[in-house]
Short mmCIF file of C-alpha atoms in Angstrom, two decimals:
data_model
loop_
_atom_site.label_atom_id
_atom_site.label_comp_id
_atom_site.label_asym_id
_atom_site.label_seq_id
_atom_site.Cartn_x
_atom_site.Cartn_y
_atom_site.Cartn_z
CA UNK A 1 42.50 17.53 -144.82
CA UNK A 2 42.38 16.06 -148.36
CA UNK A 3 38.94 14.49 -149.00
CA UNK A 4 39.76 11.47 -150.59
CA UNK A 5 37.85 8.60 -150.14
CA UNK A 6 38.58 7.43 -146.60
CA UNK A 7 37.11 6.44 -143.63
CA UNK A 8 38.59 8.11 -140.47
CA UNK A 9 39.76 5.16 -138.05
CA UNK A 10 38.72 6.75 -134.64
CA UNK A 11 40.28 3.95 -132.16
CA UNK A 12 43.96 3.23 -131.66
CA UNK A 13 44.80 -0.15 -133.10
CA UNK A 14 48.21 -2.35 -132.60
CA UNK A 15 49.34 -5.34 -133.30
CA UNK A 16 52.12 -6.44 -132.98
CA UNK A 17 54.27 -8.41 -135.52
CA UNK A 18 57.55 -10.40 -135.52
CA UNK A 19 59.02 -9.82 -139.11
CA UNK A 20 61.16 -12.50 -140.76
CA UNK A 21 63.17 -10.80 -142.82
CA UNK A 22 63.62 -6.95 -144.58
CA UNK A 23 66.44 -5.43 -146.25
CA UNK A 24 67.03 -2.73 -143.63
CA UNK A 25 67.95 0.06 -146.67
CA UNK A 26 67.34 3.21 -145.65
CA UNK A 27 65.96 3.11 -142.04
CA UNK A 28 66.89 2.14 -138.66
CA UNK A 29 64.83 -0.97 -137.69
CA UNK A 30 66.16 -4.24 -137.80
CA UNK A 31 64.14 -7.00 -138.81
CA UNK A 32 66.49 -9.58 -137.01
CA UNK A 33 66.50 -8.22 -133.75
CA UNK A 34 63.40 -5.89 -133.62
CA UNK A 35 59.82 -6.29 -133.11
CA UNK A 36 57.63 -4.25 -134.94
CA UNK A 37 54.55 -2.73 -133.84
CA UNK A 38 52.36 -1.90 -136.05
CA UNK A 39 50.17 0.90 -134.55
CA UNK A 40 46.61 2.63 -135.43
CA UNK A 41 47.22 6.39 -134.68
CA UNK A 42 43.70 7.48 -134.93
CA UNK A 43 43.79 8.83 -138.81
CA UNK A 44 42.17 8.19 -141.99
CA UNK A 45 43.16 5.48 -144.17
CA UNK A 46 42.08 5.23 -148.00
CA UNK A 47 39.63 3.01 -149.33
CA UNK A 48 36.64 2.84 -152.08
CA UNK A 49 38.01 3.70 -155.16
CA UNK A 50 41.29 5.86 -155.06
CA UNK A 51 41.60 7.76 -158.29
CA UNK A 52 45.35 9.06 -159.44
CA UNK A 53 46.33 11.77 -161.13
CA UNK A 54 49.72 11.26 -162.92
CA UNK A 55 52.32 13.90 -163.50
CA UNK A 56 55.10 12.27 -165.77
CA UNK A 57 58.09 14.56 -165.30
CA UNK A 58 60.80 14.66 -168.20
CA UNK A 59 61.00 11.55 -171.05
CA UNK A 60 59.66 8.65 -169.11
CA UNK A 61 59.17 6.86 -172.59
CA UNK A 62 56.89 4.39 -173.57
CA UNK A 63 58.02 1.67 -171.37
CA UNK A 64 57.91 3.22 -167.83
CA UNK A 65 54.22 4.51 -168.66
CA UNK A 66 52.75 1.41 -170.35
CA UNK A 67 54.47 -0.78 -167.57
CA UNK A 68 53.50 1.34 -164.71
CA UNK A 69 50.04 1.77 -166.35
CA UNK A 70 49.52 -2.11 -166.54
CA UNK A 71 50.64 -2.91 -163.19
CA UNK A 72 47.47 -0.71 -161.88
CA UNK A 73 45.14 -1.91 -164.30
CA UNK A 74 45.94 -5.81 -163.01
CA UNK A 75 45.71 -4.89 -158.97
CA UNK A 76 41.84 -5.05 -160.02
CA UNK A 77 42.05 -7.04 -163.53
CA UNK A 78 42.71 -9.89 -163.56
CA UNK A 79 44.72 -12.25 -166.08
CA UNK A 80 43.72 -15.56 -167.13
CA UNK A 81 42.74 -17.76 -164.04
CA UNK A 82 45.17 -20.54 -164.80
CA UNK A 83 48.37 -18.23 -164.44
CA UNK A 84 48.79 -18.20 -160.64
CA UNK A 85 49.91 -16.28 -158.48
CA UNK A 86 48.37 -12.97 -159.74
CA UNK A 87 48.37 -9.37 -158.91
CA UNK A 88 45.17 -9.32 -157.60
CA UNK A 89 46.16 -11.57 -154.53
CA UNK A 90 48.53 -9.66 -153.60
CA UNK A 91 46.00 -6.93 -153.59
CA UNK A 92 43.68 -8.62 -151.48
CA UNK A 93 45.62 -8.58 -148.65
CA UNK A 94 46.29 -4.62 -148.84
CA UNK A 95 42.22 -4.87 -148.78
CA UNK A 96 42.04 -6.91 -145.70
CA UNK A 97 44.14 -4.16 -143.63
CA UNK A 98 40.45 -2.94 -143.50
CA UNK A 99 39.68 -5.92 -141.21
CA UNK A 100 41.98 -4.36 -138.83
CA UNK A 101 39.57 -1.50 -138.08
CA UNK A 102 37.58 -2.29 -134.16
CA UNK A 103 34.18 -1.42 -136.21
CA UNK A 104 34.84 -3.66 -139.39
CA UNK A 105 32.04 -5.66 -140.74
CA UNK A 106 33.01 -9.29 -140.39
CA UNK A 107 33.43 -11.48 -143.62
CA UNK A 108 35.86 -10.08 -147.11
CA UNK A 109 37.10 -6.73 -147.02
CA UNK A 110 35.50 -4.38 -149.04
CA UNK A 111 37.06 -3.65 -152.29
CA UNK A 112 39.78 -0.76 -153.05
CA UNK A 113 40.29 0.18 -156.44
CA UNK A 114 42.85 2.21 -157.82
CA UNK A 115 42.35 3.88 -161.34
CA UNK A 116 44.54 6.32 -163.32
CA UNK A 117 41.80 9.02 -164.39
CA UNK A 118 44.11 11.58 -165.13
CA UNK A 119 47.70 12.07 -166.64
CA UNK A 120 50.12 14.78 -167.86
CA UNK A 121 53.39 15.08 -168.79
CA UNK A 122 56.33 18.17 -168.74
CA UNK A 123 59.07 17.16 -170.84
CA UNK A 124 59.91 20.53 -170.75
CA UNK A 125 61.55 20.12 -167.84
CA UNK A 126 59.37 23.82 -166.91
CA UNK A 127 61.28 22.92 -163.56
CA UNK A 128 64.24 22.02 -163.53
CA UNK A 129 66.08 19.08 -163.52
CA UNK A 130 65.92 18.45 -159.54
CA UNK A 131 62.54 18.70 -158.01
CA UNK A 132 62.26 20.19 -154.34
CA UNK A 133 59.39 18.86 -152.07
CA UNK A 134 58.73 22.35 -150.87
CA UNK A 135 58.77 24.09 -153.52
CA UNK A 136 58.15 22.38 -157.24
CA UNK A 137 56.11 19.53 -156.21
CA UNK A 138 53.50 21.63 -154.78
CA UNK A 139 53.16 23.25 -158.33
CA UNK A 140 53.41 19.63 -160.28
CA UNK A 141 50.54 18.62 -158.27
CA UNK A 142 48.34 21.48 -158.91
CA UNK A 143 49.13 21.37 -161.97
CA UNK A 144 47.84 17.61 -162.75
CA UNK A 145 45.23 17.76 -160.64
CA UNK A 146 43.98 21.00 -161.04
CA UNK A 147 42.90 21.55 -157.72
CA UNK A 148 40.59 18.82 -157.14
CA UNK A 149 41.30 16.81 -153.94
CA UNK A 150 39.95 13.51 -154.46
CA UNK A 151 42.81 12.60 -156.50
CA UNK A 152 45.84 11.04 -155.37
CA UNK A 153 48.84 12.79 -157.19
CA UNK A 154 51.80 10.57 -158.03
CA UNK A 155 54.48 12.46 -159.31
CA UNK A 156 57.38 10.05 -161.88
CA UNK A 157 60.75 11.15 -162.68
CA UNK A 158 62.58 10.43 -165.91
CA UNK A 159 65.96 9.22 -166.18
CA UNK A 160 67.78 12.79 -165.63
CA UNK A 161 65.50 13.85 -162.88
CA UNK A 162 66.38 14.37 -159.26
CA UNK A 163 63.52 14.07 -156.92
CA UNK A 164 64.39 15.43 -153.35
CA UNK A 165 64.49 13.21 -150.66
CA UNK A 166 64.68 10.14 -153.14
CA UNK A 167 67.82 7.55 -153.67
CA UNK A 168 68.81 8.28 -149.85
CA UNK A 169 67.48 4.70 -148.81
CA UNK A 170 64.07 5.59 -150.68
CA UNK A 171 63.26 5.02 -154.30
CA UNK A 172 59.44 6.34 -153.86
CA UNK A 173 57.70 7.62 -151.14
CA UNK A 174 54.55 8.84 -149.75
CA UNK A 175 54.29 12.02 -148.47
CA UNK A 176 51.78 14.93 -147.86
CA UNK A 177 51.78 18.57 -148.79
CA UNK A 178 52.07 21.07 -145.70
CA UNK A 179 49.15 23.21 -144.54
CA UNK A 180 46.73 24.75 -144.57
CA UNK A 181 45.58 22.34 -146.62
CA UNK A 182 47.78 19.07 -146.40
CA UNK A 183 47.20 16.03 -149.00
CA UNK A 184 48.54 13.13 -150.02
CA UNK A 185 50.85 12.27 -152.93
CA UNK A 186 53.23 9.60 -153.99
CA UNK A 187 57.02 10.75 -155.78
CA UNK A 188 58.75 7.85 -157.55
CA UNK A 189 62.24 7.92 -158.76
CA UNK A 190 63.69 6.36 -161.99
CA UNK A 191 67.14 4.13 -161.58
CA UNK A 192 68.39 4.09 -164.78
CA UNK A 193 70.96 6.53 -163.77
CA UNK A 194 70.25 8.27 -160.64
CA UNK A 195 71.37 5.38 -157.86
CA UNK A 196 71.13 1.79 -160.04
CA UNK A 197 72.64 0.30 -157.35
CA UNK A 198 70.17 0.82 -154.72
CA UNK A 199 66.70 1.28 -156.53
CA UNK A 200 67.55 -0.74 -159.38
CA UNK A 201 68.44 -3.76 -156.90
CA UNK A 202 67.31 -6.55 -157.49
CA UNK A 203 67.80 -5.96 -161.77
CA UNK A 204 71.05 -4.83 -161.00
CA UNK A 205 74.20 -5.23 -158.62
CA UNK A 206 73.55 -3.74 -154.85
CA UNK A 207 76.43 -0.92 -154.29
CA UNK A 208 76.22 -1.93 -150.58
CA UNK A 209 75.77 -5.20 -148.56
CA UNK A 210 76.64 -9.17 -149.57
CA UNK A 211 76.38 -9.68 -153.13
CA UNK A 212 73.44 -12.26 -154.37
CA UNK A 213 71.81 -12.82 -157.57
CA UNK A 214 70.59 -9.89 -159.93
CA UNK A 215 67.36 -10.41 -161.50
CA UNK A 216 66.11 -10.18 -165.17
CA UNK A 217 63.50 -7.76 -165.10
CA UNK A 218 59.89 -9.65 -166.28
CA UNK A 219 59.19 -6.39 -169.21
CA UNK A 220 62.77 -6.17 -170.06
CA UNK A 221 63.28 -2.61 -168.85
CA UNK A 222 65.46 -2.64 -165.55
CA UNK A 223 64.28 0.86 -164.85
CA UNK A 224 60.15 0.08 -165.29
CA UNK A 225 60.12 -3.31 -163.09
CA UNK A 226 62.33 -1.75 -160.30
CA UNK A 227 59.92 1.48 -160.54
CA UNK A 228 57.11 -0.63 -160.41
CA UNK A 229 58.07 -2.22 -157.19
CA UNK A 230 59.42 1.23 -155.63
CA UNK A 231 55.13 2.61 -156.36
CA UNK A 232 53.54 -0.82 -155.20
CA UNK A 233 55.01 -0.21 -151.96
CA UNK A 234 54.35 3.37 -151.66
CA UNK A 235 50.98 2.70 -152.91
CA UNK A 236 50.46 0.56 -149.78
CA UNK A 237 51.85 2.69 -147.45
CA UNK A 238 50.20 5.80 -148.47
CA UNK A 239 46.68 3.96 -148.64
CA UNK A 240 47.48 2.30 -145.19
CA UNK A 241 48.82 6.29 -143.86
CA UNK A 242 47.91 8.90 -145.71
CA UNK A 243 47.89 11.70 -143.79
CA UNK A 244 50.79 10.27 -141.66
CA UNK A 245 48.70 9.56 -138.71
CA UNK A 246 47.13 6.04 -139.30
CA UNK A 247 48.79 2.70 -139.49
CA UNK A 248 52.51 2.33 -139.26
CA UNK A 249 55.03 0.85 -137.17
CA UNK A 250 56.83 2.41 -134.23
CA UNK A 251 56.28 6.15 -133.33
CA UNK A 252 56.14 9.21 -135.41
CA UNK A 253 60.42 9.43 -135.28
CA UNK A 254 60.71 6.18 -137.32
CA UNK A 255 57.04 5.62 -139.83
CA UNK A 256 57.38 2.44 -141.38
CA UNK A 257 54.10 1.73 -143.42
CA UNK A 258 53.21 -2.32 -144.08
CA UNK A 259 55.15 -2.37 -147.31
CA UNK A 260 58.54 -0.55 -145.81
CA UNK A 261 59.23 -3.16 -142.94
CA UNK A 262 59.27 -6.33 -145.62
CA UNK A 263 61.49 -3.84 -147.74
CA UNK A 264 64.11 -6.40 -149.68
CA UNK A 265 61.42 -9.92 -150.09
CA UNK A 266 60.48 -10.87 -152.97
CA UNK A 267 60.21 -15.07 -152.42
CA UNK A 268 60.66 -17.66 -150.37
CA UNK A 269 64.65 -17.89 -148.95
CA UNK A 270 65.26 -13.92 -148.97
CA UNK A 271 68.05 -12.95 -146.99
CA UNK A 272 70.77 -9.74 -146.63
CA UNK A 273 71.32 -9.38 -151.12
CA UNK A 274 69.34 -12.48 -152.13
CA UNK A 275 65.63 -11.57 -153.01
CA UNK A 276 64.37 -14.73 -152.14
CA UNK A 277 62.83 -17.39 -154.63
CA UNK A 278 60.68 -16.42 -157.93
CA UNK A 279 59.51 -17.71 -160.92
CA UNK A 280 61.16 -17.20 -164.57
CA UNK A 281 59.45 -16.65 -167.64
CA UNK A 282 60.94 -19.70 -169.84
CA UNK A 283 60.30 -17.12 -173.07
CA UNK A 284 62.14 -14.00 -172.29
CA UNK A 285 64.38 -15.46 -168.69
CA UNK A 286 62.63 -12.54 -166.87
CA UNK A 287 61.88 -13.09 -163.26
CA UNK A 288 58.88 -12.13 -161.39
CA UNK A 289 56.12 -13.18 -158.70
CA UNK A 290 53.14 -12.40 -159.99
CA UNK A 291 51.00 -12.67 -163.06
CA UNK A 292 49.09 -9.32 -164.29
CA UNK A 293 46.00 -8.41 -166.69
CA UNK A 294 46.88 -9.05 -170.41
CA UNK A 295 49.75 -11.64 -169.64
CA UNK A 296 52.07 -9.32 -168.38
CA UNK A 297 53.96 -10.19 -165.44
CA UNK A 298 55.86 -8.35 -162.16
CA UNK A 299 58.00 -8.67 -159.52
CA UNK A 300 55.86 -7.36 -156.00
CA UNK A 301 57.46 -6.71 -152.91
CA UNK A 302 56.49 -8.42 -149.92
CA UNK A 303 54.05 -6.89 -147.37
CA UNK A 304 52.89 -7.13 -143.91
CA UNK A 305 49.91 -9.56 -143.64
CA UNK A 306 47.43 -9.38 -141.14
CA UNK A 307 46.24 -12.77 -140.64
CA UNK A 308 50.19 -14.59 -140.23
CA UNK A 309 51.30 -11.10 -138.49
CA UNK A 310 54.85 -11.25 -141.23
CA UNK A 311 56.16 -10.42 -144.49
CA UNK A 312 54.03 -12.38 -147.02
CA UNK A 313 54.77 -12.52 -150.62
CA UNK A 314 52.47 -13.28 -153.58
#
């Protein structure tokens, strides 16, 4: 196993949780009809201070990397005290999952802090132009993180790059490497091109389901904002399962981490192709949720909060 900073959950945990609303793209529950159990497994989760490595595969450009790059920084950072909501709300309540564990101290859940401590790039494209799980991302990661194991590798795609398993009802995911020594790692896709109309949503038109408003993304970049929210969410599902054995709804034929059952909410109102109410920058018209470090702004997807047992949103 990986020895990332975690702290192996020994007792089975569940709680059960009546969600109000998710988007139902790419997987089988129904929010509507279904109740979700969300369900302690027995695994490690992450916490302390999780440390990424990032592999930047292809021409991300500027944008994608500076945005991506700020919306870590503010999870921890935050902006100026008057601009509300911010980031780092939103953050607290992926810390309080900690409160879940039978053995937790009582009182405000130790921190978790996420910092990039390591980056590379291939715009080379040494691999190819369509990345297998089995067999190229295994090398990407060893690559970045040169072996050591207490980083968490998160692999990005550039506009032209194919990422297996992504843009069939998943725009980024968390996954681990097979054995004999399984880790962690987190693969986001870019929608510029590859599948706008599903991972782009809500910047651009949905190919499938009713038709609702399309967003301005808040840095101007459809591709950035819409990967940001695709890593927030696998961010909080791989820190909530890493090893695929910890906290997630249902049984091990349908994982859906805290962040992937609230898939689709963004505000207040959300429904089947309406993302629910959000704010609008009067400046630049770009919509978003949350306030970040250095006045920069983002949309966050909603996630499952302990203490109302539902989809929350900052």
């Amino acid at each position: 196993m990986a020895s990332l900073s975690i702290r192996l959950l020994a007792l089975a945990l569940s709680v059960t949780a009546l969600f109000t609303y998710s988007s139902g793209h790419g997987h089988t529950y129904d929010p509507y009809n279904d109740e979700a159990r969300m369900i302690h497994h027995g695994g490690p989760m992450l916490n302390g201070t999780i440390k990424l490595a990032i592999m930047w595969y292809g021409n991300c450009g500027k944008e994608i990397k500076n945005t991506m790059r700020n919306f870590i920084k503010s999870l921890t950072v935050p902006g100026k005290a008057k601009l509300q909501p911010q980031v780092t709300s939103w953050w607290k309540v992926v810390e309080s999952y900690q409160s879940m564990i039978p053995d937790a101290k009582p009182g405000k859940s130790p921190k978790i802090r996420v910092k990039v401590v390591k980056q590379s790039g291939e715009k080379t494209y040494k691999y190819g132009k369509v990345l297998t799980l089995q067999g190229h991302i295994p090398e990407l990661i060893e690559h970045v993180t040169k072996g050591d194991t207490e980083l968490l590798p998160v692999i990005v795609a550039a506009r032209d790059v194919t990422i297996q398993g992504l843009c069939n009802g998943k725009c980024a995911d968390h996954l681990r490497t097979e054995d004999p020594h399984p880790r962690p790692y987190i693969i986001v896709g870019n929608p510029e091109t590859e599948c706008p109309g599903e991972c782009g949503w809500p910047f651009f038109p949905a190919d499938m389901g009713p038709k609702g408003p399309v967003l301005k993304p808040p840095s101007g970049n459809m591709a950035a904002d819409a990967m940001v929210v695709a890593f927030a969410g696998a961010l909080v599902d791989a820190i909530t399962n890493p090893m695929n054995d910890a906290l997630y709804h249902s049984n091990k034929a349908n994982e859906l981490g805290p962040a992937t059952v609230c898939k689709g909410i963004f505000g207040r109102g959300a429904a089947p192709g309406n993302p629910g109410e959000v704010l609008t920058d009067p400046k630049t018209g770009g919509n978003f949720n949350a306030h970040g470090n250095n006045n920069k702004k983002f949309l966050l997807p909603a996630i499952w909060n302990p203490k109302t047992k539902s989809c929350w949103t900052v």
